[in-house]
GROMACS .gro file of C-alpha atoms in nm:
model
  301
    1MET     CA    1  -4.072  -1.274   2.050
    2PHE     CA    2  -4.055  -1.046   2.358
    3GLU     CA    3  -3.727  -1.202   2.470
    4GLN     CA    4  -3.579  -1.166   2.121
    5LEU     CA    5  -3.676  -0.799   2.103
    6ALA     CA    6  -3.541  -0.740   2.453
    7ALA     CA    7  -3.208  -0.891   2.348
    8VAL     CA    8  -3.195  -0.673   2.035
    9ASN     CA    9  -3.250  -0.359   2.244
   10ALA     CA   10  -3.019  -0.450   2.534
   11CYS     CA   11  -2.702  -0.242   2.578
   12PRO     CA   12  -2.396  -0.468   2.528
   13ALA     CA   13  -2.093  -0.460   2.753
   14LEU     CA   14  -1.832  -0.212   2.636
   15TYR     CA   15  -1.641  -0.354   2.336
   16ALA     CA   16  -1.815  -0.690   2.383
   17THR     CA   17  -1.804  -0.766   2.010
   18THR     CA   18  -1.646  -0.616   1.702
   19THR     CA   19  -1.768  -0.686   1.349
   20THR     CA   20  -1.562  -0.449   1.134
   21PRO     CA   21  -1.412  -0.719   0.906
   22GLU     CA   22  -1.760  -0.844   0.816
   23LEU     CA   23  -1.854  -0.504   0.673
   24TRP     CA   24  -1.572  -0.527   0.421
   25SER     CA   25  -1.593  -0.898   0.337
   26ASP     CA   26  -1.969  -0.928   0.278
   27PRO     CA   27  -2.022  -0.906  -0.101
   28HIS     CA   28  -2.341  -0.697  -0.078
   29ILE     CA   29  -2.239  -0.462   0.204
   30SER     CA   30  -1.891  -0.403   0.063
   31GLY     CA   31  -2.053  -0.300  -0.265
   32LYS     CA   32  -2.270  -0.047  -0.082
   33MET     CA   33  -1.964   0.078   0.109
   34LEU     CA   34  -1.770   0.122  -0.215
   35ALA     CA   35  -2.056   0.320  -0.369
   36ALA     CA   36  -2.051   0.551  -0.065
   37HIS     CA   37  -1.672   0.586  -0.097
   38LEU     CA   38  -1.704   0.697  -0.456
   39ASP     CA   39  -1.989   0.944  -0.413
   40PRO     CA   40  -1.812   1.283  -0.435
   41ASN     CA   41  -2.090   1.457  -0.240
   42LEU     CA   42  -2.099   1.229   0.066
   43ASP     CA   43  -1.896   1.234   0.389
   44LEU     CA   44  -1.991   0.877   0.477
   45SER     CA   45  -1.721   0.623   0.388
   46SER     CA   46  -1.486   0.885   0.241
   47TYR     CA   47  -1.466   1.260   0.258
   48ARG     CA   48  -1.601   1.475  -0.024
   49THR     CA   49  -1.374   1.516  -0.324
   50ALA     CA   50  -1.294   1.882  -0.255
   51TYR     CA   51  -1.174   1.797   0.096
   52VAL     CA   52  -0.970   1.499  -0.031
   53GLU     CA   53  -0.790   1.729  -0.274
   54GLN     CA   54  -0.714   1.981   0.003
   55ALA     CA   55  -0.592   1.708   0.237
   56VAL     CA   56  -0.360   1.560  -0.024
   57ALA     CA   57  -0.219   1.903  -0.108
   58TRP     CA   58  -0.150   1.968   0.261
   59MET     CA   59   0.023   1.631   0.307
   60ILE     CA   60   0.240   1.678  -0.002
   61ASP     CA   61   0.349   2.021   0.115
   62SER     CA   62   0.389   1.938   0.486
   63PHE     CA   63   0.583   1.612   0.445
   64GLY     CA   64   0.772   1.678   0.124
   65ILE     CA   65   0.605   1.391  -0.060
   66GLY     CA   66   0.770   1.317  -0.391
   67GLU     CA   67   1.027   1.089  -0.552
   68GLY     CA   68   1.208   0.866  -0.306
   69VAL     CA   69   0.949   0.915  -0.029
   70ARG     CA   70   0.765   0.607   0.095
   71VAL     CA   71   0.401   0.647   0.200
   72ALA     CA   72   0.149   0.394   0.335
   73ASP     CA   73  -0.226   0.442   0.361
   74PHE     CA   74  -0.377   0.216   0.630
   75GLY     CA   75  -0.738   0.149   0.528
   76CYS     CA   76  -0.686   0.286   0.178
   77GLY     CA   77  -1.031   0.189   0.046
   78PRO     CA   78  -1.071   0.252  -0.329
   79GLY     CA   79  -0.744   0.442  -0.363
   80LEU     CA   80  -0.860   0.801  -0.335
   81TYR     CA   81  -0.538   0.899  -0.154
   82THR     CA   82  -0.292   0.638  -0.280
   83THR     CA   83  -0.347   0.737  -0.643
   84ARG     CA   84  -0.319   1.109  -0.578
   85LEU     CA   85  -0.005   1.069  -0.365
   86ALA     CA   86   0.159   0.838  -0.619
   87ARG     CA   87   0.127   1.107  -0.887
   88THR     CA   88   0.406   1.294  -0.704
   89GLY     CA   89   0.648   1.008  -0.777
   90ALA     CA   90   0.635   0.877  -0.420
   91GLU     CA   91   0.645   0.503  -0.350
   92VAL     CA   92   0.294   0.437  -0.220
   93THR     CA   93   0.141   0.132  -0.050
   94GLY     CA   94  -0.226   0.090   0.040
   95LEU     CA   95  -0.363  -0.166   0.287
   96ASP     CA   96  -0.728  -0.264   0.315
   97LEU     CA   97  -0.958  -0.552   0.413
   98SER     CA   98  -1.196  -0.509   0.120
   99THR     CA   99  -1.119  -0.700  -0.198
  100ARG     CA  100  -1.382  -0.496  -0.381
  101SER     CA  101  -1.229  -0.164  -0.276
  102LEU     CA  102  -0.876  -0.281  -0.360
  103ASP     CA  103  -0.986  -0.393  -0.705
  104HIS     CA  104  -1.111  -0.040  -0.768
  105ALA     CA  105  -0.790   0.112  -0.629
  106ARG     CA  106  -0.577  -0.109  -0.852
  107SER     CA  107  -0.781  -0.015  -1.158
  108LEU     CA  108  -0.738   0.355  -1.079
  109ALA     CA  109  -0.363   0.318  -1.043
  110ALA     CA  110  -0.336   0.108  -1.359
  111HIS     CA  111  -0.538   0.363  -1.557
  112ASP     CA  112  -0.285   0.633  -1.461
  113GLY     CA  113   0.016   0.403  -1.503
  114LEU     CA  114   0.108   0.435  -1.134
  115PRO     CA  115   0.307   0.158  -0.960
  116VAL     CA  116   0.106   0.162  -0.636
  117ARG     CA  117   0.115  -0.147  -0.414
  118HIS     CA  118  -0.236  -0.233  -0.292
  119LEU     CA  119  -0.228  -0.514  -0.035
  120LEU     CA  120  -0.515  -0.717   0.110
  121ARG     CA  121  -0.396  -0.688   0.470
  122ASN     CA  122  -0.524  -0.621   0.821
  123TYR     CA  123  -0.322  -0.324   0.939
  124LEU     CA  124  -0.340  -0.449   1.297
  125THR     CA  125  -0.126  -0.751   1.212
  126TYR     CA  126   0.062  -0.626   0.904
  127ARG     CA  127   0.436  -0.694   0.915
  128GLU     CA  128   0.707  -0.655   0.652
  129ALA     CA  129   1.054  -0.507   0.623
  130THR     CA  130   0.945  -0.189   0.442
  131ARG     CA  131   0.980   0.133   0.641
  132TYR     CA  132   0.773   0.437   0.551
  133ASP     CA  133   0.837   0.808   0.579
  134LEU     CA  134   0.466   0.874   0.624
  135ILE     CA  135   0.175   0.655   0.732
  136ILE     CA  136  -0.176   0.794   0.705
  137MET     CA  137  -0.509   0.663   0.833
  138ILE     CA  138  -0.808   0.868   0.726
  139MET     CA  139  -1.181   0.884   0.802
  140ARG     CA  140  -1.138   0.833   1.177
  141ASP     CA  141  -1.075   0.458   1.161
  142TYR     CA  142  -0.875   0.491   1.482
  143CYS     CA  143  -1.192   0.562   1.680
  144ALA     CA  144  -1.362   0.241   1.563
  145LEU     CA  145  -1.098   0.026   1.735
  146ALA     CA  146  -1.120  -0.116   2.086
  147PRO     CA  147  -0.830  -0.023   2.318
  148ASP     CA  148  -0.636  -0.341   2.237
  149GLY     CA  149  -0.690  -0.275   1.867
  150ARG     CA  150  -0.558   0.079   1.899
  151ALA     CA  151  -0.254  -0.051   2.086
  152ALA     CA  152  -0.192  -0.310   1.812
  153LEU     CA  153  -0.228  -0.045   1.543
  154LEU     CA  154   0.019   0.190   1.711
  155ARG     CA  155   0.272  -0.095   1.745
  156THR     CA  156   0.236  -0.166   1.373
  157VAL     CA  157   0.275   0.201   1.283
  158ARG     CA  158   0.576   0.249   1.511
  159GLU     CA  159   0.751  -0.059   1.372
  160HIS     CA  160   0.695   0.048   1.009
  161LEU     CA  161   0.796   0.413   1.030
  162ALA     CA  162   1.146   0.510   0.923
  163PRO     CA  163   1.350   0.728   1.164
  164GLY     CA  164   1.198   1.074   1.149
  165GLY     CA  165   0.880   0.941   0.988
  166SER     CA  166   0.531   1.062   1.075
  167PHE     CA  167   0.189   0.913   1.145
  168VAL     CA  168  -0.109   1.130   1.046
  169PHE     CA  169  -0.469   1.040   1.127
  170ASP     CA  170  -0.797   1.195   1.231
  171VAL     CA  171  -1.035   1.118   1.518
  172ASP     CA  172  -1.381   1.201   1.646
  173SER     CA  173  -1.386   1.471   1.912
  174ALA     CA  174  -1.547   1.511   2.253
  175ALA     CA  175  -1.766   1.779   2.097
  176ALA     CA  176  -1.912   1.517   1.862
  177PHE     CA  177  -1.997   1.288   2.154
  178ALA     CA  178  -2.207   1.564   2.306
  179GLY     CA  179  -2.435   1.533   2.003
  180VAL     CA  180  -2.489   1.155   2.028
  181THR     CA  181  -2.841   1.062   2.142
  182GLU     CA  182  -2.951   0.717   2.252
  183GLN     CA  183  -3.230   0.593   2.026
  184ALA     CA  184  -3.395   0.286   1.879
  185SER     CA  185  -3.557   0.249   1.538
  186TYR     CA  186  -3.695  -0.024   1.319
  187ALA     CA  187  -3.772  -0.055   0.949
  188PRO     CA  188  -3.816  -0.320   0.682
  189ALA     CA  189  -3.507  -0.306   0.455
  190LEU     CA  190  -3.347  -0.062   0.703
  191MET     CA  191  -3.126   0.198   0.528
  192ASP     CA  192  -3.278   0.126   0.187
  193GLY     CA  193  -3.145  -0.226   0.149
  194PHE     CA  194  -2.791  -0.148   0.262
  195TRP     CA  195  -2.754  -0.464   0.472
  196SER     CA  196  -2.869  -0.737   0.232
  197ASP     CA  197  -2.995  -0.806  -0.117
  198GLN     CA  198  -3.260  -1.032   0.040
  199PRO     CA  199  -3.577  -0.914   0.220
  200TYR     CA  200  -3.498  -0.826   0.583
  201PHE     CA  201  -3.612  -0.639   0.891
  202GLY     CA  202  -3.363  -0.405   1.056
  203PHE     CA  203  -3.331  -0.279   1.412
  204HIS     CA  204  -3.095   0.013   1.483
  205ASN     CA  205  -2.995   0.110   1.836
  206THR     CA  206  -2.756   0.381   1.957
  207PHE     CA  207  -2.598   0.354   2.304
  208ARG     CA  208  -2.378   0.593   2.503
  209TYR     CA  209  -2.101   0.487   2.742
  210GLU     CA  210  -2.060   0.806   2.939
  211HIS     CA  211  -1.751   0.741   3.147
  212GLU     CA  212  -1.545   0.608   2.855
  213ARG     CA  213  -1.688   0.860   2.604
  214VAL     CA  214  -1.782   0.584   2.359
  215SER     CA  215  -2.090   0.536   2.144
  216LEU     CA  216  -2.220   0.219   1.984
  217ASP     CA  217  -2.458   0.174   1.693
  218THR     CA  218  -2.594  -0.179   1.658
  219PHE     CA  219  -2.776  -0.300   1.349
  220ALA     CA  220  -2.970  -0.625   1.400
  221ILE     CA  221  -3.059  -0.763   1.055
  222VAL     CA  222  -3.323  -1.038   1.043
  223GLU     CA  223  -3.363  -1.236   0.721
  224ALA     CA  224  -3.566  -1.550   0.653
  225GLU     CA  225  -3.262  -1.778   0.685
  226ARG     CA  226  -3.026  -1.587   0.915
  227GLN     CA  227  -2.989  -1.313   1.173
  228ARG     CA  228  -2.682  -1.091   1.207
  229VAL     CA  229  -2.583  -0.802   1.432
  230PHE     CA  230  -2.327  -0.542   1.326
  231PHE     CA  231  -2.147  -0.323   1.582
  232ASN     CA  232  -2.011   0.024   1.509
  233TRP     CA  233  -1.804   0.152   1.804
  234VAL     CA  234  -1.676   0.510   1.819
  235ARG     CA  235  -1.435   0.646   2.081
  236TYR     CA  236  -1.437   1.028   2.109
  237PHE     CA  237  -1.113   1.198   2.215
  238THR     CA  238  -0.988   1.520   2.362
  239PRO     CA  239  -0.643   1.631   2.238
  240GLU     CA  240  -0.502   1.557   2.584
  241GLU     CA  241  -0.636   1.200   2.586
  242LEU     CA  242  -0.512   1.126   2.236
  243THR     CA  243  -0.170   1.275   2.306
  244ALA     CA  244  -0.137   1.065   2.623
  245GLU     CA  245  -0.229   0.748   2.429
  246LEU     CA  246   0.029   0.823   2.162
  247VAL     CA  247   0.304   0.903   2.410
  248ALA     CA  248   0.233   0.583   2.606
  249ALA     CA  249   0.265   0.386   2.281
  250GLY     CA  250   0.608   0.527   2.201
  251PHE     CA  251   0.537   0.840   1.999
  252THR     CA  252   0.663   1.192   2.042
  253GLY     CA  253   0.628   1.538   1.889
  254VAL     CA  254   0.249   1.510   1.886
  255ARG     CA  255   0.082   1.793   1.696
  256ILE     CA  256  -0.293   1.852   1.708
  257LEU     CA  257  -0.456   2.017   1.409
  258GLY     CA  258  -0.813   2.101   1.320
  259ASP     CA  259  -0.832   1.867   1.024
  260LEU     CA  260  -0.636   1.703   0.742
  261THR     CA  261  -0.594   2.032   0.558
  262GLY     CA  262  -0.377   2.172   0.839
  263ALA     CA  263  -0.645   2.403   0.978
  264PRO     CA  264  -0.603   2.511   1.344
  265TYR     CA  265  -0.767   2.303   1.617
  266ASP     CA  266  -1.124   2.400   1.708
  267ASP     CA  267  -1.270   2.246   2.025
  268ARG     CA  268  -1.622   2.283   1.883
  269ALA     CA  269  -1.550   2.078   1.569
  270PRO     CA  270  -1.667   1.714   1.541
  271HIS     CA  271  -1.320   1.579   1.462
  272PHE     CA  272  -0.952   1.674   1.461
  273THR     CA  273  -0.619   1.549   1.331
  274ALA     CA  274  -0.301   1.428   1.501
  275CYS     CA  275   0.053   1.398   1.371
  276ALA     CA  276   0.325   1.214   1.565
  277SER     CA  277   0.661   1.042   1.520
  278PRO     CA  278   0.806   0.733   1.693
  279ARG     CA  279   1.053   0.789   1.975
  280PRO     CA  280   1.395   0.630   1.926
  281ALA     CA  281   1.383   0.263   2.023
  282GLY     CA  282   1.612   0.300   2.324
  283ALA     CA  283   1.415   0.589   2.469
  284PHE     CA  284   1.087   0.404   2.425
  285ALA     CA  285   1.223   0.091   2.595
  286ALA     CA  286   1.337   0.296   2.893
  287ASP     CA  287   1.004   0.477   2.918
  288THR     CA  288   0.814   0.148   2.890
  289GLY     CA  289   1.013   0.003   3.175
  290ARG     CA  290   0.937   0.297   3.400
  291ALA     CA  291   0.567   0.292   3.307
  292GLY     CA  292   0.521  -0.078   3.369
  293GLY     CA  293   0.473  -0.046   3.743
  294VAL     CA  294   0.209   0.221   3.701
  295SER     CA  295   0.013   0.000   3.462
  296ALA     CA  296   0.033  -0.296   3.698
  297ARG     CA  297  -0.092  -0.094   3.991
  298ARG     CA  298  -0.387   0.031   3.791
  299SER     CA  299  -0.485  -0.315   3.680
  300SER     CA  300  -0.482  -0.444   4.034
  301SER     CA  301  -0.668  -0.155   4.192
   0.00000   0.00000   0.00000
């Protein structure tokens, strides 16, 4: 028992394991996630309804969304943004890993008679010929990805944006990391039965990775017949770090905003928004060639 508890409370190596797909494929957990998405008064899986409305209004105005404009929502969830954006006449596509959330999104679109495409796809590996004028990713999904996942995402976004298109997404800030405290807690049916419809014991640990500015929440769930551990990684950015990551991945014209309503940046706020466009293919290839030596030297140092 001591060894098992020691293992539960041990700090894992940075990005040792990711379990994001399991959150969206588990029938019970995905149901709980959907309920959180649809609660208009929670900022848990989705933002509150009032903020969603403001964000959509800002995107429509800022990017001229309407007939003939193609928009993709990476991690669209239950269609809170796809449905609203499609009402402008835009051609909208939503991608998500959760069948349950997509079913809800499709029902919303069907109710309003909107021809939204909702695809069961992993946006890290998504590939098709369609090119979008705007790709959005909301609720700070970017920060939950390991570095190789973020690189894969940015490749996907760059390859699917039309010339002059934009990528808009939000991230957790360095200010938010300052408020993360390492802790450990235990409870039967931890989080009011969120993790299983069977009796279970739950262990929740929060870890800080100071140098990388990353936090990890682990949830060890012990049932009679199985034991599972879920990992929630969060990378916290400064505008300079995020801009450098985007530029290195082939983006340009990076704009930093306070949030998805277009508010000005505030270095005390817990998150902020970025908007960027892909560099022309030739320019990116040249820049990549020049940067290759730098990357190799770093990896060998």
